[in-house]
Amino acid sequence: MIFCSLRDIVFGYENEPVIRNVSADIHAGEFIAVSGPNGAAKTTLLKLMLGLLKPWSGTVRFSAELGRSRVAYVPQQASSFNAGFPSKVIELVRSGCYPELGLFRRFRREQHELVEEALKAVGLWELRNRKIGELSGGQKQKACIARAIVQQPDLLVLDEPVTGMDAASRTRFYEWMRQQVKEEGRTVIMVTHGLDEAQDYLDRVIYLEGKEESDVSI
Amino acid sequence: MFQYEFMQRAFLAAGLISLIAPVLGVYLVLRRQSLMSDTLSHVSMAGVALGSVLHLSPVLCGFLFAILGGIVIEQLRRTYRSYSEVPVAIIMTSGLALAMVLMSLKTSLNKSFNSYLFGSIVAVSETQLIVIAAVTVIGLLFFVLLRRPLYSLTFEEDTAAVSGVRVKLLSFAFAVVTGMIVAAAMPIVGVLLVSSMIVLPSAFALRFAGGFASASVLAVATGMIGVFSGLTASYYTNTPPGGIIALILLAILLVGIGVKRVVKRTAKRRIAKAGMPVRQQTHQTLKEGASK
């Protein structure tokens, strides 16, 4: 099943397009990397896919089954957000449940369990009562990823998620994402420069070579 | 002092405003829009002047101008995404310029403007009290009912948008509520110091609170202490309440920062006196933990 389909996308920030006639299909249950040199518009492509930017021309279509309700996004350098943000780690991760809970519904046991599970998976359970600003860059990144997982998304979009993580954490992260795809049936798209270390876990790579796109199956 | 009706009104109005202004401050500081309240108060002053020149209700005009200013700032913020302080500068200059020109058209206004600029205990009329009460209810409903989407919005706008928060609508609603609260707080603290009641309590709370919700509660408590003690001091010293309230809130902030520093330094000294530098001790503790 095609989750998301991009067709003949053209987009630019000023007068010159940075993406020209790019088309791609995202299939359900895939672990996909978007890669390419600096300035190849990888983040822009993700934002177009998520509807955060509007293409000059071309279309972005989501499967009716998916809709937009179950999409989670961790932006580039999420770890660099306001160091003074007064939340505890657990408070931030719990906020991942807000889309499902809406304005008024209370947290149930399964949501508390989800939060605990996600925090344990990223190794932050012991630090759950620390303030976000007290964490290192890599730890903040992990907290943001845990928050996204708590949303139980069908589609998880991650922009350079392993930035700031040590080698062991990166490996654990790729394994965890692979598990999310295989066992939980999620679709994961991530922008990465580390294709070498990630390729064993990926299904496909979308390689942007500056304005153009090539699809590489692994 | 409570035998006077104007003092009862002033305390009631100040109490109501200090329930919501510091909460607004927490969001404004975290969204890096601390100067927005200052800007909107200047815009509101232009509205007051226009109302007087056109023989309309100055209070109502000031109120509408503050709301309109909030909406325009939000729109400009979207245009100047990379320079978030530019809209604030544009609107503040425009508001002040308009107020100056309008005031020059009606020189008799200059005296009464003192109470708008610096705040006045007797400035809170019955009508204003009703307006303040209505704004407090709207503000409380806004911040309590929408606390979850507001939290997501404040944390990161793109993530919030993807997870289903209607970012644009909520941001504009936030701008409207900001304008309303600023306009409502003006009679008490005055145009020039309105941001003291909004930003200073939250600046204190954000340094000391352990979580997001507790930051809002601590900000409200700080705001209330500052406002009530400021009004009392203003009554006995016959000085404008805006200045006294701002000075008390500033003193609370400075004392708080000082105490925190002393506590931190003392804790560090205690660890050092125990025999080892902090880093070594942490390292050793980790090793002990691993060997266990």
Coordinates of C-alpha atoms in Angstrom, one line a residue:
Chain A
M1 CA 0.0 0.0 0.0
I2 CA 1.3 3.5 -0.9
F3 CA 1.1 5.7 2.2
C4 CA 2.2 8.9 0.7
S5 CA 2.8 9.8 -2.9
L6 CA 4.8 12.8 -4.2
R7 CA 4.4 13.7 -7.9
D8 CA 6.4 16.1 -9.9
I9 CA 7.2 18.4 -7.0
V10 CA 8.8 21.7 -7.7
F11 CA 9.7 24.0 -4.8
G12 CA 12.0 26.9 -4.0
Y13 CA 12.4 29.5 -1.3
E14 CA 13.3 32.4 -3.5
N15 CA 13.2 32.6 -7.3
E16 CA 15.3 29.5 -8.0
P17 CA 13.7 26.0 -7.3
V18 CA 15.7 23.8 -4.9
I19 CA 13.6 20.8 -5.8
R20 CA 12.7 20.1 -9.4
N21 CA 10.2 17.5 -10.6
V22 CA 10.8 15.1 -7.7
S23 CA 8.5 12.1 -7.5
A24 CA 8.5 9.4 -4.8
D25 CA 6.2 6.9 -3.2
I26 CA 6.4 5.9 0.4
H27 CA 5.0 2.4 1.0
A28 CA 3.5 1.1 4.2
G29 CA 6.0 -0.7 6.5
E30 CA 9.2 0.6 5.0
F31 CA 12.2 2.0 6.7
I32 CA 13.5 4.6 4.3
A33 CA 16.5 7.0 4.4
V34 CA 16.6 10.3 2.6
S35 CA 20.1 11.2 1.9
G36 CA 22.3 13.4 -0.2
P37 CA 24.9 16.2 0.0
N38 CA 24.4 19.4 2.1
G39 CA 21.9 21.7 0.4
A40 CA 20.2 18.9 -1.5
A41 CA 16.9 19.9 0.1
K42 CA 16.4 16.8 2.2
T43 CA 14.7 18.6 5.0
T44 CA 12.6 20.6 2.5
L45 CA 11.4 17.3 0.9
L46 CA 10.3 16.1 4.4
K47 CA 8.5 19.4 5.1
L48 CA 6.7 19.2 1.7
M49 CA 5.7 15.7 2.5
L50 CA 4.3 16.8 5.9
G51 CA 2.4 19.7 4.5
L52 CA 4.6 22.2 6.3
L53 CA 5.6 23.7 3.0
K54 CA 3.4 24.1 -0.1
P55 CA 5.0 23.1 -3.4
W56 CA 5.1 25.5 -6.4
S57 CA 3.7 22.7 -8.5
G58 CA 3.1 19.0 -8.1
T59 CA 1.0 17.0 -5.6
V60 CA 1.5 15.3 -2.2
R61 CA -1.2 12.7 -1.5
F62 CA -1.7 10.7 1.6
S63 CA -3.5 7.4 1.6
A64 CA -7.1 7.9 2.9
E65 CA -6.5 5.1 5.4
L66 CA -3.6 7.0 7.0
G67 CA -5.0 10.5 6.8
R68 CA -2.9 13.0 8.7
S69 CA -3.9 11.9 12.2
R70 CA -1.1 9.4 12.8
V71 CA 2.0 11.2 11.7
A72 CA 4.8 12.1 14.1
Y73 CA 7.7 14.3 13.3
V74 CA 11.1 15.0 14.9
P75 CA 12.7 18.0 13.3
Q76 CA 16.3 18.6 12.6
Q77 CA 18.3 19.5 15.8
A78 CA 15.2 19.1 18.0
S79 CA 17.8 19.0 20.7
S80 CA 18.7 22.7 20.2
F81 CA 15.3 23.9 21.4
N82 CA 15.1 26.5 24.1
A83 CA 17.4 25.2 26.9
G84 CA 15.1 27.0 29.4
F85 CA 12.0 25.0 28.5
P86 CA 10.7 24.2 31.9
S87 CA 9.5 20.7 31.3
K88 CA 10.7 17.6 32.9
V89 CA 11.7 14.8 30.5
I90 CA 8.6 12.7 31.4
E91 CA 6.3 15.7 31.0
L92 CA 7.6 16.3 27.5
V93 CA 7.4 12.6 26.5
R94 CA 3.8 12.4 27.9
S95 CA 2.8 15.3 25.7
G96 CA 3.2 12.8 22.8
C97 CA -0.1 11.4 24.0
Y98 CA -1.9 14.7 23.6
P99 CA -3.1 14.2 20.0
E100 CA -4.8 11.0 21.0
L101 CA -6.2 12.4 24.3
G102 CA -7.5 15.6 22.8
L103 CA -8.3 18.5 25.2
F104 CA -9.9 16.7 28.1
R105 CA -9.4 13.0 28.2
R106 CA -7.3 11.8 31.1
F107 CA -4.2 9.6 30.9
R108 CA -5.0 6.0 31.3
R109 CA -2.7 3.2 32.4
E110 CA -1.8 2.2 28.8
Q111 CA -0.6 5.7 28.1
H112 CA 1.6 5.7 31.3
E113 CA 3.0 2.3 30.2
L114 CA 3.7 3.6 26.7
V115 CA 5.6 6.6 28.1
E116 CA 7.6 4.3 30.4
E117 CA 8.4 1.9 27.6
A118 CA 9.5 4.7 25.2
L119 CA 11.7 6.3 27.9
K120 CA 13.3 2.9 28.8
A121 CA 13.9 2.2 25.1
V122 CA 15.9 5.4 24.7
G123 CA 17.6 5.0 28.0
L124 CA 16.1 8.0 29.7
W125 CA 13.9 6.4 32.3
E126 CA 16.3 7.1 35.1
L127 CA 16.5 10.7 34.0
R128 CA 12.7 11.2 33.7
N129 CA 12.4 13.8 36.4
R130 CA 15.3 15.9 35.1
K131 CA 14.6 19.2 33.4
I132 CA 15.0 19.0 29.6
G133 CA 17.5 21.9 29.7
E134 CA 19.8 19.8 31.9
L135 CA 20.2 17.0 29.3
S136 CA 23.0 16.8 26.7
G137 CA 22.2 17.3 23.0
G138 CA 22.0 13.6 22.3
Q139 CA 19.8 12.9 25.3
K140 CA 17.4 15.7 24.3
Q141 CA 17.2 14.2 20.8
K142 CA 16.3 10.8 22.4
A143 CA 13.6 12.5 24.5
C144 CA 12.1 14.0 21.3
I145 CA 12.2 10.6 19.6
A146 CA 10.5 9.0 22.6
R147 CA 7.8 11.6 22.5
A148 CA 7.2 10.9 18.8
I149 CA 7.0 7.1 19.5
V150 CA 4.5 7.7 22.2
Q151 CA 2.2 9.1 19.6
Q152 CA 2.1 5.6 18.1
P153 CA 2.4 7.0 14.6
D154 CA 1.7 5.0 11.5
L155 CA 4.3 7.3 9.8
L156 CA 7.3 8.5 11.7
V157 CA 9.4 11.2 10.1
L158 CA 12.8 11.9 11.5
D159 CA 15.2 14.6 10.4
E160 CA 18.8 13.7 11.2
P161 CA 17.7 11.8 14.4
V162 CA 21.0 10.5 15.4
T163 CA 22.8 13.9 15.6
G164 CA 24.5 14.1 18.9
M165 CA 24.2 10.4 19.7
D166 CA 27.2 8.2 20.5
A167 CA 28.0 5.2 18.3
A168 CA 26.4 2.6 20.6
S169 CA 23.2 4.7 20.9
R170 CA 23.1 5.1 17.1
T171 CA 23.2 1.3 16.6
R172 CA 20.5 0.8 19.3
F173 CA 18.4 3.5 17.6
Y174 CA 18.6 1.8 14.1
E175 CA 17.7 -1.5 15.7
W176 CA 14.8 0.0 17.5
M177 CA 13.5 1.7 14.4
R178 CA 13.8 -1.6 12.5
Q179 CA 11.8 -3.2 15.3
Q180 CA 9.2 -0.5 15.0
V181 CA 8.8 -1.2 11.3
K182 CA 8.8 -5.0 11.6
E183 CA 6.8 -5.6 14.8
E184 CA 4.6 -2.5 15.1
G185 CA 4.0 -2.0 11.4
R186 CA 5.1 1.6 11.3
T187 CA 6.7 3.4 8.3
V188 CA 9.8 5.3 9.2
I189 CA 11.5 7.9 7.0
M190 CA 14.7 9.6 8.2
V191 CA 17.1 12.0 6.8
T192 CA 20.6 10.9 7.4
H193 CA 24.2 11.4 6.3
G194 CA 25.3 8.1 7.9
L195 CA 24.2 5.7 5.2
D196 CA 27.1 3.4 5.9
E197 CA 26.1 2.6 9.4
A198 CA 22.4 2.6 8.7
Q199 CA 22.2 0.7 5.5
D200 CA 21.9 -2.8 7.1
Y201 CA 18.6 -1.7 8.7
L202 CA 17.0 0.1 5.8
D203 CA 14.6 -1.0 3.1
R204 CA 15.3 1.8 0.7
V205 CA 17.2 5.1 0.2
I206 CA 15.9 8.1 -1.6
Y207 CA 19.0 10.0 -2.7
L208 CA 18.7 13.6 -3.5
E209 CA 21.5 14.8 -5.8
G210 CA 20.7 18.5 -5.7
K211 CA 17.3 19.2 -7.3
E212 CA 17.0 15.7 -8.7
E213 CA 16.1 12.5 -6.9
S214 CA 17.1 8.9 -7.4
D215 CA 15.6 5.9 -5.7
V216 CA 18.0 3.2 -4.5
S217 CA 16.7 -0.1 -3.3
I218 CA 18.8 -2.0 -0.7
Chain B
M1 CA -7.3 51.6 53.1
F2 CA -10.1 49.1 52.2
Q3 CA -12.8 51.6 53.4
Y4 CA -12.3 53.3 50.1
E5 CA -14.3 51.9 47.2
F6 CA -11.5 52.7 44.7
M7 CA -9.1 50.6 46.7
Q8 CA -11.4 47.7 46.8
R9 CA -11.8 48.0 43.0
A10 CA -8.0 48.3 42.5
F11 CA -7.2 45.2 44.6
L12 CA -10.0 43.2 42.9
A13 CA -8.8 44.3 39.4
A14 CA -5.1 43.6 40.3
G15 CA -6.0 40.3 41.8
L16 CA -7.9 39.2 38.7
I17 CA -5.1 40.4 36.3
S18 CA -2.4 38.7 38.3
L19 CA -4.3 35.4 37.8
I20 CA -3.7 35.5 34.1
A21 CA -0.9 38.0 33.2
P22 CA 1.9 35.9 34.6
V23 CA 0.6 32.7 32.9
L24 CA 0.6 34.7 29.6
G25 CA 4.2 35.7 30.5
V26 CA 5.3 32.1 30.7
Y27 CA 4.2 31.5 27.2
L28 CA 5.5 34.8 25.8
V29 CA 8.9 34.2 27.3
L30 CA 9.1 30.7 26.0
R31 CA 8.0 31.8 22.5
R32 CA 10.6 34.5 22.6
Q33 CA 8.0 37.2 22.4
S34 CA 8.7 38.9 25.8
L35 CA 8.5 42.4 24.2
M36 CA 5.1 41.8 22.7
S37 CA 3.2 43.0 25.8
D38 CA 5.3 46.2 25.8
T39 CA 4.5 46.7 22.1
L40 CA 0.8 46.1 22.5
S41 CA 0.6 48.5 25.4
H42 CA 2.0 51.3 23.1
V43 CA -0.5 50.3 20.4
S44 CA -3.2 50.4 22.9
M45 CA -2.2 53.9 23.9
A46 CA -2.7 55.0 20.3
G47 CA -6.2 53.5 20.5
V48 CA -6.9 55.5 23.7
A49 CA -5.8 58.7 22.0
L50 CA -7.8 58.0 18.9
G51 CA -10.9 57.3 21.0
S52 CA -10.5 60.6 22.8
V53 CA -10.0 62.5 19.6
L54 CA -13.0 60.9 17.9
H55 CA -15.1 61.2 21.1
L56 CA -15.4 57.4 21.3
S57 CA -14.8 55.3 24.4
P58 CA -11.0 55.5 25.0
V59 CA -11.1 52.2 27.0
L60 CA -12.8 50.4 24.2
C61 CA -10.6 51.9 21.5
G62 CA -7.5 51.0 23.4
F63 CA -8.8 47.5 23.9
L64 CA -9.5 47.0 20.2
F65 CA -6.2 48.5 19.1
A66 CA -4.3 46.1 21.4
I67 CA -6.1 43.1 19.9
L68 CA -5.6 44.4 16.4
G69 CA -1.9 45.0 17.2
G70 CA -1.6 41.4 18.4
I71 CA -3.1 40.1 15.2
V72 CA -0.8 42.2 13.0
I73 CA 2.3 41.1 15.0
E74 CA 1.3 37.5 14.5
Q75 CA 0.9 38.1 10.7
L76 CA 4.2 39.9 10.5
R77 CA 5.9 37.1 12.5
R78 CA 4.9 34.7 9.8
T79 CA 6.3 37.1 7.1
Y80 CA 9.6 37.7 9.0
R81 CA 10.1 34.1 10.2
S82 CA 13.9 34.5 10.7
Y83 CA 13.7 37.9 12.4
S84 CA 11.1 37.5 15.1
E85 CA 12.0 40.8 16.7
V86 CA 11.3 42.8 13.5
P87 CA 7.5 42.8 13.8
V88 CA 7.7 43.9 17.4
A89 CA 9.9 46.8 16.4
I90 CA 7.6 47.8 13.5
I91 CA 4.5 47.7 15.6
M92 CA 6.0 49.4 18.6
T93 CA 7.2 52.3 16.5
S94 CA 4.0 52.6 14.7
G95 CA 1.9 52.6 17.8
L96 CA 4.0 55.1 19.6
A97 CA 4.2 57.4 16.6
L98 CA 0.4 57.3 16.1
A99 CA -0.2 58.0 19.8
M100 CA 2.2 61.0 19.7
V101 CA 0.5 62.5 16.7
L102 CA -3.0 62.0 18.0
M103 CA -2.1 63.4 21.4
S104 CA -0.7 66.5 19.8
L105 CA -4.1 67.0 18.1
K106 CA -5.8 67.2 21.5
T107 CA -3.5 68.8 24.0
S108 CA -6.0 68.6 26.8
L109 CA -5.4 64.8 26.8
N110 CA -1.8 65.1 28.1
K111 CA -2.7 65.3 31.7
S112 CA -5.0 62.3 31.8
F113 CA -2.4 60.3 29.8
N114 CA -0.2 60.3 32.9
S115 CA -2.5 57.7 34.5
Y116 CA -2.4 55.6 31.3
L117 CA 1.4 55.9 31.2
F118 CA 2.2 55.1 34.8
G119 CA -1.0 53.5 36.1
S120 CA -3.3 54.8 38.8
I121 CA -5.2 53.2 41.7
V122 CA -8.1 55.5 41.1
A123 CA -8.0 54.8 37.3
V124 CA -9.9 51.5 37.7
S125 CA -13.6 52.4 37.0
E126 CA -16.6 50.1 37.5
T127 CA -16.7 49.5 33.7
Q128 CA -13.0 48.7 33.6
L129 CA -13.5 46.2 36.5
I130 CA -16.2 44.4 34.5
V131 CA -13.9 44.4 31.4
I132 CA -11.0 43.0 33.5
A133 CA -13.2 40.3 35.0
A134 CA -14.4 39.3 31.5
V135 CA -10.8 39.2 30.2
T136 CA -9.8 37.1 33.2
V137 CA -12.5 34.5 32.6
I138 CA -11.7 34.4 28.9
G139 CA -7.9 34.2 29.6
L140 CA -8.4 31.4 32.2
L141 CA -10.6 29.4 29.9
F142 CA -8.1 29.8 27.1
F143 CA -5.1 28.8 29.1
V144 CA -6.8 25.9 31.0
L145 CA -8.9 24.4 28.2
L146 CA -6.2 24.7 25.5
R147 CA -3.2 23.9 27.8
R148 CA -2.3 20.8 25.8
P149 CA -2.2 22.3 22.3
L150 CA -0.5 25.5 23.8
Y151 CA 2.2 23.3 25.3
S152 CA 2.8 21.6 22.0
L153 CA 2.8 24.9 20.1
T154 CA 5.2 26.5 22.6
F155 CA 7.6 23.5 22.4
E156 CA 7.9 23.4 18.6
E157 CA 5.5 24.7 16.0
D158 CA 6.3 22.3 13.2
T159 CA 5.9 19.2 15.4
A160 CA 2.7 20.6 16.8
A161 CA 1.3 21.2 13.2
V162 CA 2.2 17.7 12.1
S163 CA 0.5 16.2 15.2
G164 CA -2.8 18.0 14.4
V165 CA -2.6 21.3 16.3
R166 CA -4.1 24.1 14.2
V167 CA -1.0 26.2 14.7
K168 CA -2.1 29.3 12.7
L169 CA -5.5 29.5 14.4
L170 CA -4.1 28.9 17.8
S171 CA -1.3 31.5 17.3
F172 CA -3.8 34.1 16.2
A173 CA -6.0 33.3 19.2
F174 CA -3.0 33.6 21.4
A175 CA -2.2 37.0 19.9
V176 CA -5.8 38.2 20.6
V177 CA -5.8 37.0 24.2
T178 CA -2.4 38.7 24.6
G179 CA -3.9 42.0 23.4
M180 CA -6.9 41.6 25.7
I181 CA -4.8 41.0 28.8
V182 CA -2.4 43.8 28.0
A183 CA -5.3 46.3 27.5
A184 CA -6.9 45.1 30.7
A185 CA -3.7 45.4 32.8
M186 CA -3.0 48.9 31.6
P187 CA -5.0 50.9 34.1
I188 CA -3.2 49.3 37.0
V189 CA 0.4 49.3 36.0
G190 CA 0.3 51.7 33.1
V191 CA 1.5 51.6 29.5
L192 CA 5.2 51.8 30.3
L193 CA 5.3 49.0 32.8
V194 CA 2.6 46.6 31.7
S195 CA 5.2 44.1 30.7
S196 CA 6.6 44.1 34.2
M197 CA 3.4 42.3 35.4
I198 CA 3.5 39.9 32.6
V199 CA 7.2 39.1 32.1
L200 CA 8.9 39.5 35.5
P201 CA 6.9 36.9 37.4
S202 CA 7.4 34.4 34.6
A203 CA 11.1 35.2 34.5
F204 CA 11.3 34.3 38.2
A205 CA 9.1 31.2 37.9
L206 CA 11.0 29.8 34.9
R207 CA 14.3 29.9 36.9
F208 CA 12.8 28.0 39.9
A209 CA 9.9 25.8 38.8
G210 CA 10.4 22.1 38.4
G211 CA 8.0 21.7 35.5
F212 CA 5.8 23.5 33.0
A213 CA 2.6 23.5 35.1
S214 CA 4.4 24.5 38.3
A215 CA 6.1 27.4 36.3
S216 CA 2.6 28.8 35.7
V217 CA 1.5 28.4 39.3
L218 CA 4.7 29.9 40.7
A219 CA 4.4 32.8 38.2
V220 CA 0.9 33.6 39.4
A221 CA 1.9 33.4 43.1
T222 CA 4.9 35.8 42.4
G223 CA 2.6 38.1 40.4
M224 CA 0.1 38.3 43.2
I225 CA 2.7 39.0 45.8
G226 CA 4.2 41.8 43.7
V227 CA 0.8 43.3 42.7
F228 CA -0.8 43.3 46.2
S229 CA 2.3 44.6 48.0
G230 CA 2.9 47.2 45.3
L231 CA -0.7 48.5 45.5
T232 CA -0.4 48.8 49.3
A233 CA 2.9 50.6 49.0
S234 CA 1.5 52.8 46.3
Y235 CA -1.5 53.8 48.5
Y236 CA 0.7 54.7 51.5
T237 CA 3.4 56.5 49.6
N238 CA 1.1 58.2 47.1
T239 CA 3.2 57.0 44.1
P240 CA 2.1 55.5 40.8
P241 CA 1.4 51.7 41.3
G242 CA 3.1 50.7 38.1
G243 CA 6.6 51.7 39.2
I244 CA 6.3 50.2 42.7
I245 CA 4.9 46.9 41.4
A246 CA 7.7 46.7 38.8
L247 CA 10.3 47.4 41.5
I248 CA 8.9 44.8 43.9
L249 CA 8.8 42.2 41.2
L250 CA 12.3 43.1 40.1
A251 CA 13.5 42.8 43.7
I252 CA 11.9 39.3 44.0
L253 CA 13.6 38.2 40.8
L254 CA 17.0 39.6 41.9
V255 CA 16.8 38.1 45.4
G256 CA 15.7 34.8 43.9
I257 CA 18.7 34.7 41.5
G258 CA 21.0 35.6 44.4
V259 CA 19.7 33.0 46.7
K260 CA 19.9 30.3 44.0
R261 CA 23.5 31.2 43.4
V262 CA 24.4 31.1 47.1
V263 CA 22.7 27.7 47.4
K264 CA 24.5 26.3 44.4
R265 CA 27.9 27.6 45.6
T266 CA 27.4 26.2 49.1
A267 CA 26.5 22.8 47.6
K268 CA 29.6 22.8 45.5
R269 CA 31.8 23.8 48.5
R270 CA 30.2 21.0 50.6
I271 CA 31.1 18.4 47.9
A272 CA 34.6 19.8 47.5
K273 CA 35.1 19.8 51.3
A274 CA 34.0 16.1 51.4
G275 CA 37.4 15.4 49.7
M276 CA 37.0 15.2 46.0
P277 CA 36.3 17.4 43.0
V278 CA 32.7 17.0 41.7
R279 CA 33.8 15.2 38.4
Q280 CA 36.0 12.7 40.2
Q281 CA 33.4 11.8 42.7
T282 CA 30.8 11.3 39.9
H283 CA 33.2 9.1 38.0
Q284 CA 34.0 7.1 41.1
T285 CA 30.3 6.7 41.9
L286 CA 29.7 5.4 38.4
K287 CA 32.5 2.9 38.7
E288 CA 31.2 1.7 42.1
G289 CA 27.7 1.4 40.5
A290 CA 29.2 -0.6 37.6
S291 CA 31.2 -3.0 40.0
K292 CA 28.1 -3.6 42.0

